[in-house]
Coordinates of C-alpha atoms and ligand atoms in Angstrom, one line a residue:
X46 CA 127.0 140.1 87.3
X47 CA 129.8 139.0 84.7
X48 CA 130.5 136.1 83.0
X49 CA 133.4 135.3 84.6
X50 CA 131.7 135.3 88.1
X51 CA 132.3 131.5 89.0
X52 CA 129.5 132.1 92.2
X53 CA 126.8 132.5 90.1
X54 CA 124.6 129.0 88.6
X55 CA 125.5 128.6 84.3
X56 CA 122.6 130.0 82.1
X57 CA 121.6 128.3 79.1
X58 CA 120.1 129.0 76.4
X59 CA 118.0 126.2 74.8
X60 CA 116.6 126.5 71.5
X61 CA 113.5 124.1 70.2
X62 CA 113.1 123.3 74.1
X63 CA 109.4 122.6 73.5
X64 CA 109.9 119.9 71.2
X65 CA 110.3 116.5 71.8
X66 CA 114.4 115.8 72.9
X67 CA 115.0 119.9 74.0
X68 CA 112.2 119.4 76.4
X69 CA 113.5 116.3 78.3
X70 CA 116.6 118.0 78.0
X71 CA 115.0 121.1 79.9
X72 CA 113.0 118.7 82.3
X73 CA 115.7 116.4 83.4
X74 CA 118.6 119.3 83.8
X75 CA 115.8 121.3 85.9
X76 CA 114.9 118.0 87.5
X77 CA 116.2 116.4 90.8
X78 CA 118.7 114.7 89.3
X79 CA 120.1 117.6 87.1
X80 CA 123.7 119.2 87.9
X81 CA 121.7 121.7 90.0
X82 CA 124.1 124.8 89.5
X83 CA 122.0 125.7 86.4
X84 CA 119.0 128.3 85.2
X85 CA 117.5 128.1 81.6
X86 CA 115.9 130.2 78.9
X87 CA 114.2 128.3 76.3
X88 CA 114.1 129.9 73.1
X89 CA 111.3 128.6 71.3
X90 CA 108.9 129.7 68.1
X91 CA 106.3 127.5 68.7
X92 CA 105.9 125.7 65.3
X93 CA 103.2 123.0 64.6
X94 CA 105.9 120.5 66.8
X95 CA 106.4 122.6 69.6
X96 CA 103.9 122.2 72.6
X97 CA 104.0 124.5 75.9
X98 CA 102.4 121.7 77.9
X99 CA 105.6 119.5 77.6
X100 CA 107.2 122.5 79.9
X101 CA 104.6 122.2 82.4
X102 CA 106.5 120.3 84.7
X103 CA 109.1 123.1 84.8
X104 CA 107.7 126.0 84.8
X105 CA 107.8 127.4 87.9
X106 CA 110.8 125.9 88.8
X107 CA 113.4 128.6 90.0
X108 CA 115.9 129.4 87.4
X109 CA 113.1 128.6 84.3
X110 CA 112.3 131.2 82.1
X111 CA 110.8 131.1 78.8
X112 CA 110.7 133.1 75.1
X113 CA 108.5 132.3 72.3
X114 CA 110.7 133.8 69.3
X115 CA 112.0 132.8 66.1
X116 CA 116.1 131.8 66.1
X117 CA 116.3 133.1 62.4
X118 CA 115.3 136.6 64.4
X119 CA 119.0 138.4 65.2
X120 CA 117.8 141.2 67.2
X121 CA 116.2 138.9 69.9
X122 CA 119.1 136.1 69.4
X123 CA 121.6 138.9 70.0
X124 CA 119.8 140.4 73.4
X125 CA 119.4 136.5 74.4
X126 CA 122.8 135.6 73.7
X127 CA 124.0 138.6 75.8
X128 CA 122.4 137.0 79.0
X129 CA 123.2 133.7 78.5
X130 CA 127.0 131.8 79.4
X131 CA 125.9 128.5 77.0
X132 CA 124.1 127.4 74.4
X133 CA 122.2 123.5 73.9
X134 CA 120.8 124.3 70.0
X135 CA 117.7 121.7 69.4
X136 CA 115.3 124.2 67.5
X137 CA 115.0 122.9 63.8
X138 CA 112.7 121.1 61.4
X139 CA 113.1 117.8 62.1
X140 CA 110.6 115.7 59.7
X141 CA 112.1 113.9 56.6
X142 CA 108.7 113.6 55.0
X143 CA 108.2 117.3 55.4
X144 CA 110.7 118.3 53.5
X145 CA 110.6 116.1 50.5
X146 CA 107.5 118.0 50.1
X147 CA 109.0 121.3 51.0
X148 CA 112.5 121.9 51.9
X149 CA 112.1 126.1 52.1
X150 CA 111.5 126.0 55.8
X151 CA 114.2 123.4 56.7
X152 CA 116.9 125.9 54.9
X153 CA 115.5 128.7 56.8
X154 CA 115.2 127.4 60.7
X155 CA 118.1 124.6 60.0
X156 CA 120.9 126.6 58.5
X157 CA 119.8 130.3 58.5
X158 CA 118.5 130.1 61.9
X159 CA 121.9 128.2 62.7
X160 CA 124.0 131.0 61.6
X161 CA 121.7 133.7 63.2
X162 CA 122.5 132.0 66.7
X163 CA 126.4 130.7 66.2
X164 CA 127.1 134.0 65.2
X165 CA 125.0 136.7 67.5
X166 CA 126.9 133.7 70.2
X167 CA 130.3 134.4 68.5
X168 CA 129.7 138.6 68.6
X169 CA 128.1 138.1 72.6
X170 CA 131.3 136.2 74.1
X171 CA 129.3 132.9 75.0
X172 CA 131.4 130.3 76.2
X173 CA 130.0 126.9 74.9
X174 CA 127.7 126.7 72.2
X175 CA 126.7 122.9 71.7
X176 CA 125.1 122.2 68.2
X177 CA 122.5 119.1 68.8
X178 CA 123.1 117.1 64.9
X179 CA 122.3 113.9 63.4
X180 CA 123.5 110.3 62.1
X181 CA 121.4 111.4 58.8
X182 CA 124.5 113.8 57.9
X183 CA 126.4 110.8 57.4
X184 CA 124.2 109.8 54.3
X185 CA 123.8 105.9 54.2
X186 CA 125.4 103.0 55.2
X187 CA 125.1 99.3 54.5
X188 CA 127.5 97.5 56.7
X189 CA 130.0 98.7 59.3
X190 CA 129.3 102.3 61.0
X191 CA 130.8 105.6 60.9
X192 CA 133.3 107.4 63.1
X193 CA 132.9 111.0 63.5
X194 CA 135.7 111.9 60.4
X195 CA 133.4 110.0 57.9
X196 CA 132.9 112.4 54.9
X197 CA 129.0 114.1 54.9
X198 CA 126.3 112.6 52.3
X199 CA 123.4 113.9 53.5
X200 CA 120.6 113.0 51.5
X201 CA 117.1 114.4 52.0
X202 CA 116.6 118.0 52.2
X203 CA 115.9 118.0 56.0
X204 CA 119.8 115.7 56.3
X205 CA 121.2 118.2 54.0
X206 CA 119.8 121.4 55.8
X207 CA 121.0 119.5 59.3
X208 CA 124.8 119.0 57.7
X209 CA 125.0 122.5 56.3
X210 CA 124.1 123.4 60.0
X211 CA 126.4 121.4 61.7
X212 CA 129.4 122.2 59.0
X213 CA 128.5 126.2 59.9
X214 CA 128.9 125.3 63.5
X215 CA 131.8 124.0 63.4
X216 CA 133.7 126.8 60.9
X217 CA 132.5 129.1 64.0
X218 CA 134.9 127.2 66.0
X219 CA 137.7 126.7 63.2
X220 CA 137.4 130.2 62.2
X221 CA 136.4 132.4 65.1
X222 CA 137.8 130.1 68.4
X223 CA 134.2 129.3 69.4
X224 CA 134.1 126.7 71.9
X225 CA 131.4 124.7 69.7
X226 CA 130.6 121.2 70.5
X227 CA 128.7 119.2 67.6
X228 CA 126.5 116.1 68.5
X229 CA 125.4 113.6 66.0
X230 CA 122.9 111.1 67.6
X231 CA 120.6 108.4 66.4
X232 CA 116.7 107.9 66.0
X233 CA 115.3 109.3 69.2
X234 CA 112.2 107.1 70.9
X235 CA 110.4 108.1 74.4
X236 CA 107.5 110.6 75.3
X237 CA 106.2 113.5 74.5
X238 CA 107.5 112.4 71.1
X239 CA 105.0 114.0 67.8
X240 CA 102.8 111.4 67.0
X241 CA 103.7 112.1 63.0
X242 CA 107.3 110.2 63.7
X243 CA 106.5 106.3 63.2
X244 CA 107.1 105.1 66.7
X245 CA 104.3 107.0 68.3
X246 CA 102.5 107.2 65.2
X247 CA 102.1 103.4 65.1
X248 CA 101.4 103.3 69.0
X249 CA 98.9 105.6 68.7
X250 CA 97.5 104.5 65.6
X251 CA 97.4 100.4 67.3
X252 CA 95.9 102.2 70.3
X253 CA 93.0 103.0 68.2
X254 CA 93.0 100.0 66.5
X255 CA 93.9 101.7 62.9
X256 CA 96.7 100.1 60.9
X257 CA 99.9 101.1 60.3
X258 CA 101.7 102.8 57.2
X259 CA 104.8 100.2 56.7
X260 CA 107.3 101.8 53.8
X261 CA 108.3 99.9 51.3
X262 CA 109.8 96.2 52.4
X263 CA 110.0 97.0 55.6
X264 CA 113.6 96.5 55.2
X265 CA 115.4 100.2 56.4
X266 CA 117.5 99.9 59.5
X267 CA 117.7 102.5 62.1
X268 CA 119.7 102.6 65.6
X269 CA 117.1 103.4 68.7
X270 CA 118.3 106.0 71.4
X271 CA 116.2 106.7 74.5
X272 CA 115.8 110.2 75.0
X273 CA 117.4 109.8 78.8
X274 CA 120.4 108.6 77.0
X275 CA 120.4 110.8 74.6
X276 CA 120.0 113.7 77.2
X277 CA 123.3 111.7 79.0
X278 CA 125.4 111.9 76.3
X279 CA 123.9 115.8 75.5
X280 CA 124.9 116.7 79.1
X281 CA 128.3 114.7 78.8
X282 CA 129.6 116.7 76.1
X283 CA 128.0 120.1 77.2
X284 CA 130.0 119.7 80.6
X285 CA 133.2 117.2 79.9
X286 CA 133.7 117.6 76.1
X287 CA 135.8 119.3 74.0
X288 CA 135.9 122.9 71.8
X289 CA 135.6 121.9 67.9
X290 CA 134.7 118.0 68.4
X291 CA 132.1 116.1 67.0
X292 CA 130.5 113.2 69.0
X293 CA 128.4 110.6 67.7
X294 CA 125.6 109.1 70.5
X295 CA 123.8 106.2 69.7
X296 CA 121.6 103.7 71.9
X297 CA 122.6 100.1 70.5
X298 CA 119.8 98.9 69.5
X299 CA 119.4 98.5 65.6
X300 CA 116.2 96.7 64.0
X301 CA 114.9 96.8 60.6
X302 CA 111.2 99.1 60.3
X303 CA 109.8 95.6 59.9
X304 CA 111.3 94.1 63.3
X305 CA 110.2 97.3 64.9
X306 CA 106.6 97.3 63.3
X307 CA 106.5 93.3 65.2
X308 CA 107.9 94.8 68.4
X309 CA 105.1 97.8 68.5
X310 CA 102.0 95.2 67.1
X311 CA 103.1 93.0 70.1
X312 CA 103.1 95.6 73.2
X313 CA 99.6 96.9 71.7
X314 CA 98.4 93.7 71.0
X315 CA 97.7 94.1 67.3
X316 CA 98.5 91.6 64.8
X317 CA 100.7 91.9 61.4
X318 CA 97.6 90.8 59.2
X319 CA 94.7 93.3 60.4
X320 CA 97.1 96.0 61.4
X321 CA 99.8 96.5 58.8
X322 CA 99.5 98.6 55.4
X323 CA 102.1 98.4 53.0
X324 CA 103.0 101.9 52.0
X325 CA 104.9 103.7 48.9
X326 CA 108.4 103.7 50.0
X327 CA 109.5 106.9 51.0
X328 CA 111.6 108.7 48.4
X329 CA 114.8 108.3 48.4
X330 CA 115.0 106.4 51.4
X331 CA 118.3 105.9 53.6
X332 CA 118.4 102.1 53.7
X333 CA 120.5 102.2 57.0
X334 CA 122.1 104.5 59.8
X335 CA 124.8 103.4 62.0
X336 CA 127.0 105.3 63.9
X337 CA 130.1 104.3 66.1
X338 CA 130.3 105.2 69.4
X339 CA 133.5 105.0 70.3
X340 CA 134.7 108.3 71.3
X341 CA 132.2 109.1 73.6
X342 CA 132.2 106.4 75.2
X343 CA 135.7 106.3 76.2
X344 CA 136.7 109.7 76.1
X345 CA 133.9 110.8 78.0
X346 CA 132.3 107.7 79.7
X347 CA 129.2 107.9 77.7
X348 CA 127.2 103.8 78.4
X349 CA 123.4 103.9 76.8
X350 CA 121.6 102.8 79.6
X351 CA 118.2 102.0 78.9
X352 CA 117.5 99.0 77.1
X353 CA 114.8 98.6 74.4
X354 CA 112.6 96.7 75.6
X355 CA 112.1 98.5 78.6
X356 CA 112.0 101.7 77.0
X357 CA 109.4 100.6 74.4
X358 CA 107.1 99.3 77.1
X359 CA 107.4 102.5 79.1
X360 CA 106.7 104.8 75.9
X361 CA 103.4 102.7 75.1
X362 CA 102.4 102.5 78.4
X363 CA 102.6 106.5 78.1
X364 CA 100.8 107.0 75.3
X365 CA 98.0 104.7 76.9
X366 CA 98.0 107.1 80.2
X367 CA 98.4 110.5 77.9
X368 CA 95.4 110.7 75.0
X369 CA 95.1 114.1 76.0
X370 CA 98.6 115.2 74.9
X371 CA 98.4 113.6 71.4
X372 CA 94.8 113.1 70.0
X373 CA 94.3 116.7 69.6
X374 CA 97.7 117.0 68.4
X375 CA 96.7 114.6 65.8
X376 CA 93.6 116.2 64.8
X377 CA 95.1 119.1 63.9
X378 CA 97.8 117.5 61.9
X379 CA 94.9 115.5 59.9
X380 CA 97.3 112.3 60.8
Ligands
LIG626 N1 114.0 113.1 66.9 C1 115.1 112.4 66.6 O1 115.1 111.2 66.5 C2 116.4 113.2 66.3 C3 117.5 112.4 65.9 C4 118.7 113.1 65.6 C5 118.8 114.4 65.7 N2 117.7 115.1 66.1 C6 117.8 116.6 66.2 O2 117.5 117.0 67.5 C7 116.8 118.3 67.5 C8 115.5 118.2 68.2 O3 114.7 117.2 67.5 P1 113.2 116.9 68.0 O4 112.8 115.6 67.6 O5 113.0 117.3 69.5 O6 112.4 118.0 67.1 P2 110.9 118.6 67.3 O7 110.4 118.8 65.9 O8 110.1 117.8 68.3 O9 111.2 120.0 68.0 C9 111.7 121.1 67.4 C10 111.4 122.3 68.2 O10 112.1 123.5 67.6 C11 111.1 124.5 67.6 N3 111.4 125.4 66.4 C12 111.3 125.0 65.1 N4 111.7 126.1 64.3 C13 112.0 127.1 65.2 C14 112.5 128.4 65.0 N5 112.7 128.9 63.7 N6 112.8 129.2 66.0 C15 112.7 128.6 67.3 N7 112.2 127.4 67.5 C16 111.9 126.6 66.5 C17 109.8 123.9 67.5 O11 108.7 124.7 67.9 C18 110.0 122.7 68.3 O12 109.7 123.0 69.7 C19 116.7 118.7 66.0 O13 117.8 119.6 65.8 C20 116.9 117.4 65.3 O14 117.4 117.6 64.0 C21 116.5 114.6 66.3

């Protein structure tokens, strides 16, 4: 079969799809109410954040196939890319804290492992190659938000690695044609999400009635995206958007750390005083992401749909039901 035979379902390739968001993305496009004309290889090197058993629910679902490999590998990226019609790149580092103690692996898998697959994409004909970024490209904003032609000021080494990645994207597309598609989302919340982010960290801490580790004032803002939202927006641009544009997806909801930390001690029933620790601010901290939404939403009919509250009660109420998916991931990260 060819390429160009319309008959035939899309394959994509799906880097990081063992990780938190790629994962939901894989679930929910595999799911009932996916676009159904679809098959999927997940590329994915199985790091300390990757976890087979958030793939369960697809496995054996026609059209599923899976590779453990490294994306900074060009031989297996190249063969991949040959077979494949799209790509949805999630595979990265994605911890800020991580890198501020090391940023040589956030350099390798962000923006070597980035070039490895935009290019072996570029040399293999692949049609649509989107590029799944961040709001932490942007830098930091105190009032206002940013449209998509804001200047990048990354500031950590894990935002930095992410804007080099999404700037060699996008000269792919300016240089070589590539049909590349750049997302720039928000702070993800939902399952399956690695209990060393602070969401589930605090749920899971409050679950076993530890406190929590509360930067600084408190004071950082951040905009909360469900991951089905984030997915909708994801699938939006994949199938509707456009070759070299950049879309920013955010969920609506912003709240300071410390109206966060209120929300989380109240669906756990924990209070401020037991459960709350004060913590060294993290270095250089961003005091505040906010991105505008605008585009998508009316070029491509992009609407958050799940509203905080709801979603918050839904993730603890997971975590409650799911020990077995995160305490020995825990363990093993000494968190
Ligand atoms: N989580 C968020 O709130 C958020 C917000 C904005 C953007 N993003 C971006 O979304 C993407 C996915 O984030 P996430 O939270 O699901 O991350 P995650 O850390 O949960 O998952 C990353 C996945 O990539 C895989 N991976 C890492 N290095 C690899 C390599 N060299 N080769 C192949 N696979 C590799 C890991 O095994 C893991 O399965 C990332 O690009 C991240 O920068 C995340």
């Amino acid at each position: 079969m060819t390429r160009s035979d319309a008959s035939r379902p899309t394959r994509i390739l799906v880097t990081g799809g063992a990780g938190f968001i790629g994962s939901h993305y894989v679930r929910t496009v595999l799911g009932p109410q996916g676009p159904g004309d679809v098959e999927i290889t997940v590329l994915d090197k199985l790091t300390y954040a990757g976890n087979p058993a958030n793939l369960d629910e697809v496995r054996d679902r026609p059209g599923f196939a899976f590779v453990q490999g490294d994306i900074c590998d060009p031989e297996l990226v190249g063969k991949l890319m040959a077979e494949h019609d799209q790509v949805v790149h999630f595979a990265a580092e994605s911890h800020v804290d991580r890198s501020i103690d090391g940023g040589a692996e956030f350099v390798r898998t962000n923006v070597v492992g980035t070039h490895t697959l935009i290019d072996a994409a570029h040399r293999a004909g692949v049609k649509t190659f989107v590029h799944i970024s961040t709001d932490e490209v942007y830098g930091s904003i105190d009032e206002g938000s940013w449209p998509e032609t804001h200047p990048l000021e990354p500031n950590s080494p894990y935002s930095s690695a992410k804007a080099s990645s999404d700037l060699i994207a996008l000269s792919y597309h300016r240089t070589h044609g590539l049909d590349v598609r750049v997302t720039r989302c928000s702070n993800n919340y939902g399952h399956h999400h690695f209990p060393e982010k602070v969401i589930p960290l605090f749920i899971t801490n409050l679950l076993d009635g530890k406190k929590v580790p509360l930067y600084g004032d408190g004071g950082n803002v951040r905009d909360w995206l469900h991951i089905d939202d984030h997915v909708q927006g994801i699938e939006l641009v994949r199938t509707k958007g456009r070759a070299g544009q950049v879309y920013n997806i955010g969920g609506g909801t912003e709240l300071s750390n410390k109206e966060l930390t209120g929300l989380l001690l109240e669906a756990c029933g924990a209070d401020w005083d037991t459960s709350v620790e004060y913590v060294t601010d993290r270095k250089g901290h961003d005091r505040r992401y906010s991105v505008d939404c605008t585009k998508i939403r009316t070029e491509l009919g992009y609407e958050p749909r799940k509203d905080f509250a709801t979603g918050l009660a839904e993730t603890v109420q997971w975590y409650r039901d799911n020990r077995a998916w995160w305490e020995p991931l825990k363990e093993r990260a000494a968190l």
